[in-house]
N, CA, C and O atoms as a MOPAC input file, in Angstrom:
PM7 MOZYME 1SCF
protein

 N     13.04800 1    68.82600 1   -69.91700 1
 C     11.65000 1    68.51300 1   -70.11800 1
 C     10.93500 1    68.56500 1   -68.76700 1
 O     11.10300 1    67.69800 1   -67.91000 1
 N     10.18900 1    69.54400 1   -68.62600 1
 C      9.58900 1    69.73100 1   -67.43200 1
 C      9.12100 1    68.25200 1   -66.90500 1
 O      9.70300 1    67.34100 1   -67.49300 1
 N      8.31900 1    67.90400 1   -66.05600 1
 C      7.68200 1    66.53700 1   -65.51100 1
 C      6.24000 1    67.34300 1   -65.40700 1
 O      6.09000 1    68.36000 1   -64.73000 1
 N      5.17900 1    66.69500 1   -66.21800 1
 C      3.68800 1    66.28700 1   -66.15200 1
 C      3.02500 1    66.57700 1   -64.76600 1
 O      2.13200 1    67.36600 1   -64.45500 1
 N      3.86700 1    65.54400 1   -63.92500 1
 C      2.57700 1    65.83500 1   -62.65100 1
 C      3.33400 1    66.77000 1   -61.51000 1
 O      2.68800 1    67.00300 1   -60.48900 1
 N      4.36600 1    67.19300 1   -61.60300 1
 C      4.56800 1    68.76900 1   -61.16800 1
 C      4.17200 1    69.66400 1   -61.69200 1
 O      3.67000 1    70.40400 1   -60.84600 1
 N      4.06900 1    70.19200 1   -62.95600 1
 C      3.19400 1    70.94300 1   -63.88900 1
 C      1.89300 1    70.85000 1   -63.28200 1
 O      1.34700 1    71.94900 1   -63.18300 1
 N      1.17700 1    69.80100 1   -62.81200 1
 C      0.19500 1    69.76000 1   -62.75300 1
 C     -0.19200 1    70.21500 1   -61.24200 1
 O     -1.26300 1    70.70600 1   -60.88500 1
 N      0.87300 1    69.94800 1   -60.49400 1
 C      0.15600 1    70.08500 1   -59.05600 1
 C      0.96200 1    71.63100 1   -58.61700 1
 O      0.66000 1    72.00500 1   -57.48400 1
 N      1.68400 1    72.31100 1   -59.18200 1
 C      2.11900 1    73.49800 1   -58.50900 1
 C      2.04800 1    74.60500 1   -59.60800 1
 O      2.34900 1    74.28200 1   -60.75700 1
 N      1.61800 1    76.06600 1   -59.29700 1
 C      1.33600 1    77.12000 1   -59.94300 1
 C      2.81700 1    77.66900 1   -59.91400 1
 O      3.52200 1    77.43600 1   -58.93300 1
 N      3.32600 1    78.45400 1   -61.06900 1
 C      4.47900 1    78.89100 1   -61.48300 1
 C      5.26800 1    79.76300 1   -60.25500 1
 O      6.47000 1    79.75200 1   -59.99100 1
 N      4.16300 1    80.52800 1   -59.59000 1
 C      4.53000 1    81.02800 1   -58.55400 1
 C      5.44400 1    80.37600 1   -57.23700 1
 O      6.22200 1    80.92900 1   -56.46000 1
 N      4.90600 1    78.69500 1   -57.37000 1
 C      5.78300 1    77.58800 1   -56.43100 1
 C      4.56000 1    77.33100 1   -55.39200 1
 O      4.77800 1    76.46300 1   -54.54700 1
 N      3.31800 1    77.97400 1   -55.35800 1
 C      2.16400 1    77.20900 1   -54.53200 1
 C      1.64500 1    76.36600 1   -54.68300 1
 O      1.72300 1    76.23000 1   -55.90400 1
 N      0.94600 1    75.37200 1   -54.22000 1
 C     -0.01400 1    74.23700 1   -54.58300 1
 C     -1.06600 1    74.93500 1   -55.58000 1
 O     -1.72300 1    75.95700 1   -55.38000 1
 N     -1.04200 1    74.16100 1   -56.62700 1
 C     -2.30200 1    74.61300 1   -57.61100 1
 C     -3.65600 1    73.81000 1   -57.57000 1
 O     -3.44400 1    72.60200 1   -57.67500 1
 N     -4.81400 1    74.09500 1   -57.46400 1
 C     -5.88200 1    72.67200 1   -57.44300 1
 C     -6.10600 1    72.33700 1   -58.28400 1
 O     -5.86900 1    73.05700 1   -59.25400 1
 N     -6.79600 1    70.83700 1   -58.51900 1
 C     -6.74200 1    69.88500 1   -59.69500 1
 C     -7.19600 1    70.45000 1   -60.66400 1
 O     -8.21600 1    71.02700 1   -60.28600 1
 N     -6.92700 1    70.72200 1   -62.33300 1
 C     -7.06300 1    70.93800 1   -63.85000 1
 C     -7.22800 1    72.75000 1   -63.68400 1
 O     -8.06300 1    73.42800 1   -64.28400 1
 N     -6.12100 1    73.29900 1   -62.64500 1
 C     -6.29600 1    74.94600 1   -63.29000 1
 C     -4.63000 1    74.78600 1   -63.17200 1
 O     -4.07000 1    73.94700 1   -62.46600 1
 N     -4.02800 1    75.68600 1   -63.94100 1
 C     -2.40600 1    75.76200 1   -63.48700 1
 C     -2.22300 1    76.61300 1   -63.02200 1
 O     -1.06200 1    77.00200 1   -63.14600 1
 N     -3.33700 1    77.66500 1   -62.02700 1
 C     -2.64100 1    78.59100 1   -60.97800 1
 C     -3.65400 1    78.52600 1   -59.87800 1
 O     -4.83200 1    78.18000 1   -59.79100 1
 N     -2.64800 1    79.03900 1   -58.99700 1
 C     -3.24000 1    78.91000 1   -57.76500 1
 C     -4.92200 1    80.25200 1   -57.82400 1
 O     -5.32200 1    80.87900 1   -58.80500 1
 N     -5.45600 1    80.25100 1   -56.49100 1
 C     -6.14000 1    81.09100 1   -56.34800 1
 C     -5.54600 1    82.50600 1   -56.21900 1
 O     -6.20500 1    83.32900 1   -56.85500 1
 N     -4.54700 1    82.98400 1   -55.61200 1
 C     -3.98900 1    83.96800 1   -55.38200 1
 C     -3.69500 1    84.59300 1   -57.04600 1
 O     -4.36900 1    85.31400 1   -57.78100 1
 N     -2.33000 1    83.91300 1   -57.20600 1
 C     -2.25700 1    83.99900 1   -58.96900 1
 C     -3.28500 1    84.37800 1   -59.77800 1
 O     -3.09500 1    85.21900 1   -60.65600 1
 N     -4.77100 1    83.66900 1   -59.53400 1
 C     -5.76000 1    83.47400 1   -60.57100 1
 C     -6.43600 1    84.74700 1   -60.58200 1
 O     -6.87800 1    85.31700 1   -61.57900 1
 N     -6.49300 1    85.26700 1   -59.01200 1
 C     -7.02100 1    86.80900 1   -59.25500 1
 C     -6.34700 1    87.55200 1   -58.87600 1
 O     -6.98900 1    88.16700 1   -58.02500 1
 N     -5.13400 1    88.04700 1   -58.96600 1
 C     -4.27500 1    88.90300 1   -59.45700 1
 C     -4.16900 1    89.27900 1   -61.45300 1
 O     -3.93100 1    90.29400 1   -62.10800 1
 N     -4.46200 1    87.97500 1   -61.76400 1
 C     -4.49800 1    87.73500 1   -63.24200 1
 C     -6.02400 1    88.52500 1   -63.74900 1
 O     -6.06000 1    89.42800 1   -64.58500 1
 N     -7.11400 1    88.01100 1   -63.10800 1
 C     -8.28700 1    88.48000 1   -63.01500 1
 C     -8.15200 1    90.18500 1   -63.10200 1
 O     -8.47400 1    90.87500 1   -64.06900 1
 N     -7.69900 1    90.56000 1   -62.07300 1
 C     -7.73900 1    91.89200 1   -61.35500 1
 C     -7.07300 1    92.75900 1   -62.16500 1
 O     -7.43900 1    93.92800 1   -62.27900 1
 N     -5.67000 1    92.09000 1   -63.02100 1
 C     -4.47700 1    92.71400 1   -64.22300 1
 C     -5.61900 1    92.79000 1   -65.36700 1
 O     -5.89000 1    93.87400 1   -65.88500 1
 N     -6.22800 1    91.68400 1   -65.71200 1
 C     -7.33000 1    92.41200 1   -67.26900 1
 C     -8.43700 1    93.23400 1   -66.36400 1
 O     -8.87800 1    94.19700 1   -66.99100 1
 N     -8.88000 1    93.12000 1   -65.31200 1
 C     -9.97400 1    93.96800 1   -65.48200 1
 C     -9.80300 1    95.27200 1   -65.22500 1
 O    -10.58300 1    96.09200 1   -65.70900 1
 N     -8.43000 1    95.77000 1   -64.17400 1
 C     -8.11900 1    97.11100 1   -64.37000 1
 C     -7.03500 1    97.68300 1   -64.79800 1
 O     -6.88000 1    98.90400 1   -64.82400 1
 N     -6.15800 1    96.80200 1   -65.18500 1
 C     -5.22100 1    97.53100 1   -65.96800 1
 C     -5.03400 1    97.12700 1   -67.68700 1
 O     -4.19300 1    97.63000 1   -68.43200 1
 N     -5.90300 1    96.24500 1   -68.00900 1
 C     -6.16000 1    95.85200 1   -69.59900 1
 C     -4.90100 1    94.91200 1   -69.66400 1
 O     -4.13500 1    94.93400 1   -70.62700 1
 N     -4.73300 1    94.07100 1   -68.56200 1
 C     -3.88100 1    93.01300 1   -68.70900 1
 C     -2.50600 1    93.37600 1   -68.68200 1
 O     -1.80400 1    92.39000 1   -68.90700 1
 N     -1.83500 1    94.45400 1   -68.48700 1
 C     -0.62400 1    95.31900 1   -68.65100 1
 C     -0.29200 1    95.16400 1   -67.28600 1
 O      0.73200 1    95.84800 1   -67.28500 1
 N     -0.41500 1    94.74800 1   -66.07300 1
 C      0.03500 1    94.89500 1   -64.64700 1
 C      1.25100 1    94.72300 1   -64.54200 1
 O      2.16400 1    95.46700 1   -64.18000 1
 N      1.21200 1    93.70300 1   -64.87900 1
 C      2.75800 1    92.55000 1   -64.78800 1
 C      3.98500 1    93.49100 1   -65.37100 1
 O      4.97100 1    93.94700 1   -64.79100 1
 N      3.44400 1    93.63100 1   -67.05800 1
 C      4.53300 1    94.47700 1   -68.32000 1
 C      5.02300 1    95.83300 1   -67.24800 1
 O      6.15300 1    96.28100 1   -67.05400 1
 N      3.71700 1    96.25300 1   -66.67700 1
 C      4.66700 1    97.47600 1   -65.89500 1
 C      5.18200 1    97.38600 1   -64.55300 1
 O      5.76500 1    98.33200 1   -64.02300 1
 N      5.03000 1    96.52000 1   -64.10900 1
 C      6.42700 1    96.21000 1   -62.96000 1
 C      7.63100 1    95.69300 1   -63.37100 1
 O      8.71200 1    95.79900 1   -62.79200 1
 N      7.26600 1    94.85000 1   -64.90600 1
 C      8.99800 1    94.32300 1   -64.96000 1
 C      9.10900 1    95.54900 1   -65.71800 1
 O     10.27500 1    95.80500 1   -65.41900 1
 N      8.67700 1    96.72400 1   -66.66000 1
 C      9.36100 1    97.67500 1   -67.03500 1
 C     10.06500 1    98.39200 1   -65.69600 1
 O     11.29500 1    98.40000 1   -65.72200 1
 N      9.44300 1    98.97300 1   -64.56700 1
 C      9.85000 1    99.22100 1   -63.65400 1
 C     10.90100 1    98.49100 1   -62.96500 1
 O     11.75800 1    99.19800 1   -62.43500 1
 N     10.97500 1    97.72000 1   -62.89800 1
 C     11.96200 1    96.76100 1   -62.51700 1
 C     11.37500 1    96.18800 1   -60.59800 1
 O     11.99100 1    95.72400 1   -59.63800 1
 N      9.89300 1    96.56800 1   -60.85400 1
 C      9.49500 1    96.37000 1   -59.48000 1
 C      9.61900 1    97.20300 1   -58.41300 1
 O      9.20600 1    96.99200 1   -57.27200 1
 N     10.32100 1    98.35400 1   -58.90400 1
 C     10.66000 1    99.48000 1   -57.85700 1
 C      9.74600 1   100.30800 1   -58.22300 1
 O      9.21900 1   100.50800 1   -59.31800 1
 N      9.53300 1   101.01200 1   -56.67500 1
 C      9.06200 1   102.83200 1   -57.02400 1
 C      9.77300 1   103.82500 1   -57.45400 1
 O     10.84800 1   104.31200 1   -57.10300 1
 N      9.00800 1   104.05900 1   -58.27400 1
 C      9.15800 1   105.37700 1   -58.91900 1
 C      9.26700 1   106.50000 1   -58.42400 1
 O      9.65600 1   107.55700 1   -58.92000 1
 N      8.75600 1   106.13900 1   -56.98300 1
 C      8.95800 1   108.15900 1   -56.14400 1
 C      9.95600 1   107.73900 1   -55.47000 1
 O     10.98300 1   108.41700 1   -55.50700 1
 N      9.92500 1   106.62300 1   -54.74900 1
 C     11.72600 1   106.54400 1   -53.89000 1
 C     11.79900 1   105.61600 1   -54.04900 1
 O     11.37300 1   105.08200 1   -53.02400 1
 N     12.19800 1   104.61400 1   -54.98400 1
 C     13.09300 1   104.00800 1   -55.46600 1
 C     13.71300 1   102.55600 1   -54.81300 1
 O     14.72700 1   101.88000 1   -54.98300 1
 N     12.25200 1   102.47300 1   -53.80100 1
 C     12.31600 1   101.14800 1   -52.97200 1
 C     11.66900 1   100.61300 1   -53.47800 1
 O     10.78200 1   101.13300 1   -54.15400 1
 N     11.88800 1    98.99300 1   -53.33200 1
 C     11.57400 1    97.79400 1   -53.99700 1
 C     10.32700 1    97.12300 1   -52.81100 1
 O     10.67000 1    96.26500 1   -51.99800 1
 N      9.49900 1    97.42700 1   -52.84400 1
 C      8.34900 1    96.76500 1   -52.07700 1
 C      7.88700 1    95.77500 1   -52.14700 1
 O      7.59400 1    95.58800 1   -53.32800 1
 N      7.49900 1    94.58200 1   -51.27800 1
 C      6.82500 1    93.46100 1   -51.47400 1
 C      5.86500 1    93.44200 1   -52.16600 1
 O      5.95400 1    92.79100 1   -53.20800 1
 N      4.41300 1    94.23800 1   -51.81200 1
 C      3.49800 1    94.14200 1   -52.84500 1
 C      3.46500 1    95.52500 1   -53.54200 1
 O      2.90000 1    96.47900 1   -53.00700 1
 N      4.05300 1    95.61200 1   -54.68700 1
 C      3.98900 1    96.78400 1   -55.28600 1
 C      2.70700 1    96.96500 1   -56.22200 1
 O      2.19300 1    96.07700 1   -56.90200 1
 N      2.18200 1    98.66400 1   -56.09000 1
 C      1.29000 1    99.23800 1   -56.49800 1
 C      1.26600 1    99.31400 1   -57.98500 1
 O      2.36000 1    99.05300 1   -58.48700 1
 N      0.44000 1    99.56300 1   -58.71300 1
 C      0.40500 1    99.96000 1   -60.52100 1
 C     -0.31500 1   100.84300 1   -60.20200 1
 O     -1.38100 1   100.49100 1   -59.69800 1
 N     -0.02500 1   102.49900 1   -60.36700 1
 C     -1.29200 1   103.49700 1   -60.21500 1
 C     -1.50900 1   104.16600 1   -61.92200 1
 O     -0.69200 1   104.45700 1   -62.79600 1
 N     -2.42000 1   104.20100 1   -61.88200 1
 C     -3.01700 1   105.21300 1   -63.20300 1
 C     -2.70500 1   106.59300 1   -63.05700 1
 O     -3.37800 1   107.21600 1   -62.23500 1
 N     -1.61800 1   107.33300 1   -63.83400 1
 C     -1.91000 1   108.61800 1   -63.95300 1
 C     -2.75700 1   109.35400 1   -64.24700 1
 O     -2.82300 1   110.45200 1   -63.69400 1
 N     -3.83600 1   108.89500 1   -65.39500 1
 C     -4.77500 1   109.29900 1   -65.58600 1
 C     -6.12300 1   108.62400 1   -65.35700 1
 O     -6.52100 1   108.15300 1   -66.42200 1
 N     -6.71600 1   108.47300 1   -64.65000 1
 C     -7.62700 1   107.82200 1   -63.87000 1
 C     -8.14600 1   107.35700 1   -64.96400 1
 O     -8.37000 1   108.10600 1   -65.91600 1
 N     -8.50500 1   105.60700 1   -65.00300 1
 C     -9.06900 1   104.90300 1   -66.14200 1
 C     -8.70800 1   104.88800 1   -67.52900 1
 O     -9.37200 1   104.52600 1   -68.50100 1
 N     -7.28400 1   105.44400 1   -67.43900 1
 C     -6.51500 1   105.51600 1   -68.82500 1
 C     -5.74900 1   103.85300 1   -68.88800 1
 O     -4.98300 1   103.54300 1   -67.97500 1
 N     -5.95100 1   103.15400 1   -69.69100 1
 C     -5.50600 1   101.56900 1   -69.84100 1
 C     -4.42100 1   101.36600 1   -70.91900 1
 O     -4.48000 1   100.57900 1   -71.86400 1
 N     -3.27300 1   102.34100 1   -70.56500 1
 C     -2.06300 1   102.47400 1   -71.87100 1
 C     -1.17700 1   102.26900 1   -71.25900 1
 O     -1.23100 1   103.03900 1   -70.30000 1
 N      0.10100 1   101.36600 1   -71.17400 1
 C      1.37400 1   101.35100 1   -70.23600 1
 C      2.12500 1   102.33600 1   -70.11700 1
 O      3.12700 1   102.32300 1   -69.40100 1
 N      1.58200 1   103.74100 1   -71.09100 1
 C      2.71400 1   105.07900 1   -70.27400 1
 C      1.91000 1   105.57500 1   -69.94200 1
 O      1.96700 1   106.78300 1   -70.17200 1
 N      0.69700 1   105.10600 1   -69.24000 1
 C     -0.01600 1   106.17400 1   -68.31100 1
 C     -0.10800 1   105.51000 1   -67.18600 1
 O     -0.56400 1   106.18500 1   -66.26300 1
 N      0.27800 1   103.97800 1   -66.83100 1
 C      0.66100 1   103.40800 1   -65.44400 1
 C      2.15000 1   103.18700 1   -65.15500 1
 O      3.00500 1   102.76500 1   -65.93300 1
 N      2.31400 1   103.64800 1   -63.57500 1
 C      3.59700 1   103.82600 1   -62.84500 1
 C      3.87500 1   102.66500 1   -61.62100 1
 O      2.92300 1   102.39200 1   -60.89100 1
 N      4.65000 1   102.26400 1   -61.49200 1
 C      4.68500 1   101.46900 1   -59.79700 1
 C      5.14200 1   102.21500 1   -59.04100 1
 O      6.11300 1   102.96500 1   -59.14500 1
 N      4.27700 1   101.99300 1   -58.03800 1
 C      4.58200 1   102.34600 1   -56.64100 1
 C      4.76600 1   101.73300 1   -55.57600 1
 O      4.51600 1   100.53700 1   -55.72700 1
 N      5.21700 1   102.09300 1   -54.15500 1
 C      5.61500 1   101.35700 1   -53.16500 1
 C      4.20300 1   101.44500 1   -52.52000 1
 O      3.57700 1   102.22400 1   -53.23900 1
 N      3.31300 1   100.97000 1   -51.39500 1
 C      2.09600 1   100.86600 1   -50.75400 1
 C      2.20800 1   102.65300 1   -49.91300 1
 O      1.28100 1   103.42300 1   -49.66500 1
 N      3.33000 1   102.78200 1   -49.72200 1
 C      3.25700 1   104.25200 1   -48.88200 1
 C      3.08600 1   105.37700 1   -49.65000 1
 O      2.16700 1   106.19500 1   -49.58900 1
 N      4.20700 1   105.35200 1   -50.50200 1
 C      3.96200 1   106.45900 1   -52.21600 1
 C      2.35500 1   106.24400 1   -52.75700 1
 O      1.70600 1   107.24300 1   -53.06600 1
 N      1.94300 1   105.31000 1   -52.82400 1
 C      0.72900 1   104.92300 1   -53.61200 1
 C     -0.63200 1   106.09000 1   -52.48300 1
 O     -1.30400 1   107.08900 1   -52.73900 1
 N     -0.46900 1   105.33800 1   -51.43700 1
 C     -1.58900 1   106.73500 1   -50.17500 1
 C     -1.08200 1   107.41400 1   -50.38800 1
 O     -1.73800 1   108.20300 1   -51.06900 1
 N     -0.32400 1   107.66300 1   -50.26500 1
 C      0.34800 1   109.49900 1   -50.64500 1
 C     -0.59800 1   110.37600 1   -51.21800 1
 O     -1.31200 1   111.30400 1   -50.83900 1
 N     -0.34300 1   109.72200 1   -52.33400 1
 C     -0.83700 1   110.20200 1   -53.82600 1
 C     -2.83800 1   111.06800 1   -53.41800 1
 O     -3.47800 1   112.11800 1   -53.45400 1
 N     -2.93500 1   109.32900 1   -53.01300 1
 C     -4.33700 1   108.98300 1   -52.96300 1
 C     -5.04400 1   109.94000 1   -51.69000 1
 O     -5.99200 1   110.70800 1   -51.85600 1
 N     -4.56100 1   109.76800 1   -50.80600 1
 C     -4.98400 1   110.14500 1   -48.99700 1
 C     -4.43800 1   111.26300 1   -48.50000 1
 O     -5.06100 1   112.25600 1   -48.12500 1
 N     -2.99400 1   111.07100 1   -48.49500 1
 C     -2.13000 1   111.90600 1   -47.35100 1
 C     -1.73500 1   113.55700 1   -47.53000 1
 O     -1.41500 1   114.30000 1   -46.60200 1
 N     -1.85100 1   113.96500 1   -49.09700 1
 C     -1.08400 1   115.38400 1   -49.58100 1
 C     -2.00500 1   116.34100 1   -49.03600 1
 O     -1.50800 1   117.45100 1   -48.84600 1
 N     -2.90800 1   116.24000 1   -48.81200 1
 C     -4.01800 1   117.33900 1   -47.77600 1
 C     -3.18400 1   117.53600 1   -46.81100 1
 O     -2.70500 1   118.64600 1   -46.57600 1
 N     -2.87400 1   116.31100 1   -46.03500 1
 C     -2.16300 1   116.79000 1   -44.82900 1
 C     -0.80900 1   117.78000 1   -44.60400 1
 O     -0.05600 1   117.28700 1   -45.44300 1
 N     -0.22000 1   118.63200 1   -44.11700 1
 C      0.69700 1   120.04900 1   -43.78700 1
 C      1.74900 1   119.12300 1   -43.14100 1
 O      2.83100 1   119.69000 1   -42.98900 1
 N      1.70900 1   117.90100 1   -42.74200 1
 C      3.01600 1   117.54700 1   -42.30800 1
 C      2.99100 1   116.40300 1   -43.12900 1
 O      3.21100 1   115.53500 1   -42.28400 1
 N      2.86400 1   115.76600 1   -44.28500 1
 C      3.37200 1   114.73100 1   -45.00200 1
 C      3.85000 1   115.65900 1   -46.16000 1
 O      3.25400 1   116.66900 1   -46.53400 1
 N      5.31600 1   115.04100 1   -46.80500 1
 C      6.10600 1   115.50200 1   -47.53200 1
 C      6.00100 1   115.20000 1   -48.86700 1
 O      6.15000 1   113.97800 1   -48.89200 1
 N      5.85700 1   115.53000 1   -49.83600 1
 C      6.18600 1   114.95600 1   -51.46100 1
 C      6.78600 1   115.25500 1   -51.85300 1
 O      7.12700 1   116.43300 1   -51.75100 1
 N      7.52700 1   114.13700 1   -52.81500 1
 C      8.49700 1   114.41600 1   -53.96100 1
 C      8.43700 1   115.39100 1   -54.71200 1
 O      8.01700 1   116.48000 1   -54.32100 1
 N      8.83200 1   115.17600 1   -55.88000 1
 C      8.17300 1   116.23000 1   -56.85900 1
 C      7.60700 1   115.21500 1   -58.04300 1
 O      7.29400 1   115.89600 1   -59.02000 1
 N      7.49000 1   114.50100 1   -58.15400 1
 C      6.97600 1   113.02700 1   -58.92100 1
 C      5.83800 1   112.77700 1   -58.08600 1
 O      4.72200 1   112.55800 1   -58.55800 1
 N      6.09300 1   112.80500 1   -56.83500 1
 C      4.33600 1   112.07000 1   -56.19700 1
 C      3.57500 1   113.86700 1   -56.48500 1
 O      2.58400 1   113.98400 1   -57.20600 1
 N      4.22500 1   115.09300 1   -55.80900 1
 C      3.16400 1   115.95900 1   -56.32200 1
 C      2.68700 1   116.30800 1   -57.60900 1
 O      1.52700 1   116.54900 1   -57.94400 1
 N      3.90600 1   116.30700 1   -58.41300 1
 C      3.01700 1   116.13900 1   -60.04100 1
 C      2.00400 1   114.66200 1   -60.15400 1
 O      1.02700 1   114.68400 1   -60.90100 1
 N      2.25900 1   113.71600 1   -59.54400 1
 C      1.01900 1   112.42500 1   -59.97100 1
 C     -0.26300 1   113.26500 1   -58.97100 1
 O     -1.36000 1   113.27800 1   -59.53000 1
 N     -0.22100 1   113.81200 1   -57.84900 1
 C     -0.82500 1   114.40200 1   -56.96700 1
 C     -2.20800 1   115.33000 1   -57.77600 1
 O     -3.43100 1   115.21900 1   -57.86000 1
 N     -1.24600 1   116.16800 1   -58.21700 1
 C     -1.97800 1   116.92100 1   -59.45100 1
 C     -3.03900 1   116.51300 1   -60.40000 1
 O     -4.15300 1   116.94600 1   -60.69500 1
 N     -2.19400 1   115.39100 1   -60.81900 1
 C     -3.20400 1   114.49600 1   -62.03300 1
 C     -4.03600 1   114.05200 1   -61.45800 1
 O     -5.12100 1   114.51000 1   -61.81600 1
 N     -4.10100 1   113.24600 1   -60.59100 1
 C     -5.23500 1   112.44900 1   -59.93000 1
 C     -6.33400 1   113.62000 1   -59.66600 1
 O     -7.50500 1   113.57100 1   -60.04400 1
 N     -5.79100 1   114.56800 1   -59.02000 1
 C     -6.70800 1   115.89500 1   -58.24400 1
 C     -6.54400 1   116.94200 1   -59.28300 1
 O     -5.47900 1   117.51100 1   -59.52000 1
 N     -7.71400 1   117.16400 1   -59.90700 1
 C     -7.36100 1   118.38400 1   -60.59500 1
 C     -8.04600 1   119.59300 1   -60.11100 1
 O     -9.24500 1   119.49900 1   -59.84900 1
 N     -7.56000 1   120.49400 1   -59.98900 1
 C     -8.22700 1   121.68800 1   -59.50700 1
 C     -8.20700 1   121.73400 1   -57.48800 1
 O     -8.59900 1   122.54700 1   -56.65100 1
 N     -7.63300 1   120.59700 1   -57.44700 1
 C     -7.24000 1   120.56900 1   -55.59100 1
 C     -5.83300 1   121.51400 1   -55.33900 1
 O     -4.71800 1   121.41900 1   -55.85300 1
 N     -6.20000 1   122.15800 1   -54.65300 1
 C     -5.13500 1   122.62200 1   -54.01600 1
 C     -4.20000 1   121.53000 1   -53.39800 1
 O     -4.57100 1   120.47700 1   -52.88100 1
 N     -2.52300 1   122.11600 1   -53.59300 1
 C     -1.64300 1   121.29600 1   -53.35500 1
 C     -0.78100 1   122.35200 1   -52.17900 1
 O     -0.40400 1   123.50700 1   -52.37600 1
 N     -0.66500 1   121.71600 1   -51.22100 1
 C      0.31900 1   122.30000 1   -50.29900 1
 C      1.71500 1   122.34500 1   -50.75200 1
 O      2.27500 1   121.43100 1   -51.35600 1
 N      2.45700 1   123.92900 1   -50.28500 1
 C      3.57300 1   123.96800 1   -51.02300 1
 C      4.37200 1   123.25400 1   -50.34600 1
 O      4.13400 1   123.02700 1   -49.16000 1
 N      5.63700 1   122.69100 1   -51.06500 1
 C      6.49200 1   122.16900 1   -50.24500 1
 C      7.76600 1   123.04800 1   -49.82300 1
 O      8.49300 1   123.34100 1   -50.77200 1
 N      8.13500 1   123.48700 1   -48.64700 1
 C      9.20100 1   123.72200 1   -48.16600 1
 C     10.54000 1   122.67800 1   -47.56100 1
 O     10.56000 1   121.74900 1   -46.75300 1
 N     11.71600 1   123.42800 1   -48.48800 1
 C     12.71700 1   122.55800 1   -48.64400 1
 C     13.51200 1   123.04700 1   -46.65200 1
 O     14.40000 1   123.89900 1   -46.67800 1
 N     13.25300 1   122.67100 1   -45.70400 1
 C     13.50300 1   122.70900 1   -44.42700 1
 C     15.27300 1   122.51900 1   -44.24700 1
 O     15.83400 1   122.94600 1   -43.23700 1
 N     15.86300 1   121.98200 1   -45.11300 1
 C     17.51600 1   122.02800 1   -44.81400 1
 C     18.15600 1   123.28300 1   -45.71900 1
 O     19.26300 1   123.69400 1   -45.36800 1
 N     17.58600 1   123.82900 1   -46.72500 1
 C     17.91400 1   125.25400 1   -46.94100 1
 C     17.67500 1   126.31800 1   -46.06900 1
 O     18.32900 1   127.35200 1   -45.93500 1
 N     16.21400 1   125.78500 1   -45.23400 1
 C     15.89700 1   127.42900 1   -44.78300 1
 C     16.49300 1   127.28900 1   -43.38600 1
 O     16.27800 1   128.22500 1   -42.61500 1
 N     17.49700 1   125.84500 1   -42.77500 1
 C     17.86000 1   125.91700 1   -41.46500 1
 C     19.46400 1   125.75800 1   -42.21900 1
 O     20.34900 1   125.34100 1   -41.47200 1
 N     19.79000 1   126.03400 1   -43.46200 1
 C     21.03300 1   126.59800 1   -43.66800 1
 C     21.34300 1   127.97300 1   -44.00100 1
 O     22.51700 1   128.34300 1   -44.00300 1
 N     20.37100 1   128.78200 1   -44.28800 1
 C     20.21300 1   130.03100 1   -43.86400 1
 C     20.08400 1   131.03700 1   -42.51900 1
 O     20.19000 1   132.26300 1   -42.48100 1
 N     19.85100 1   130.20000 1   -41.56300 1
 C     19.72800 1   130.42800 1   -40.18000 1
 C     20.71300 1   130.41300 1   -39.65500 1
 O     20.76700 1   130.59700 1   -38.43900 1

């Protein structure tokens, strides 16, 4: 049987909660932030994920939820990502020396349609040909 006035004074997370809310501020808009852009699904798709990324497969402190299809609010159209995979996607694939998967350049794609995508060269084949 839980105890009343621990319930009352700490948010599930283990922070101090303030008097008559049961989550902290942090908690409260993360919760906020899960219905207003992902239709309340944030959470469902990191524990489907298991909290890892999806392009490499590291487990990040604050992990990303990106939309494959920009403003699509369905849990198979959001993925987790790590904070570096997530710019990738977003910022970096213009650039000739940042590398992609083949998962971040197909999400690459979706996000950008009609952008040109730099090809990727696989560099340990063509210096095992040499």
């Amino acid at each position: 049987m839980p105890f009343p006035l621990q319930k009352a004074l700490f948010c599930p997370c283990g922070a101090p909660a303030p008097p008559r809310t049961p989550l902290c501020p942090r908690c409260r808009q993360q919760l906020a932030n899960s219905r207003r852009r992902f239709g309340g699904l944030r959470l469902a798709v990191l524990n489907r994920d298991r909290h890892h990324c999806a392009a490499c497969d590291s487990v990040p402190i604050r992990p990303h939820v990106h939309h494959r299809c920009p403003g699509c609010q369905e849990s198979a159209q959001l993925i987790t990502l790590c904070p570096r995979c997530h710019v990738r996607i977003h910022k970096l694939a213009r650039l000739p020396r940042v590398w992609l998967s083949p998962l971040l350049a197909h999400l690459w794609q979706k996000q950008h349609p009609g952008a040109p995508l730099q090809l990727q060269l696989a560099l340990a084949a063509l210096e095992s040909l040499a």
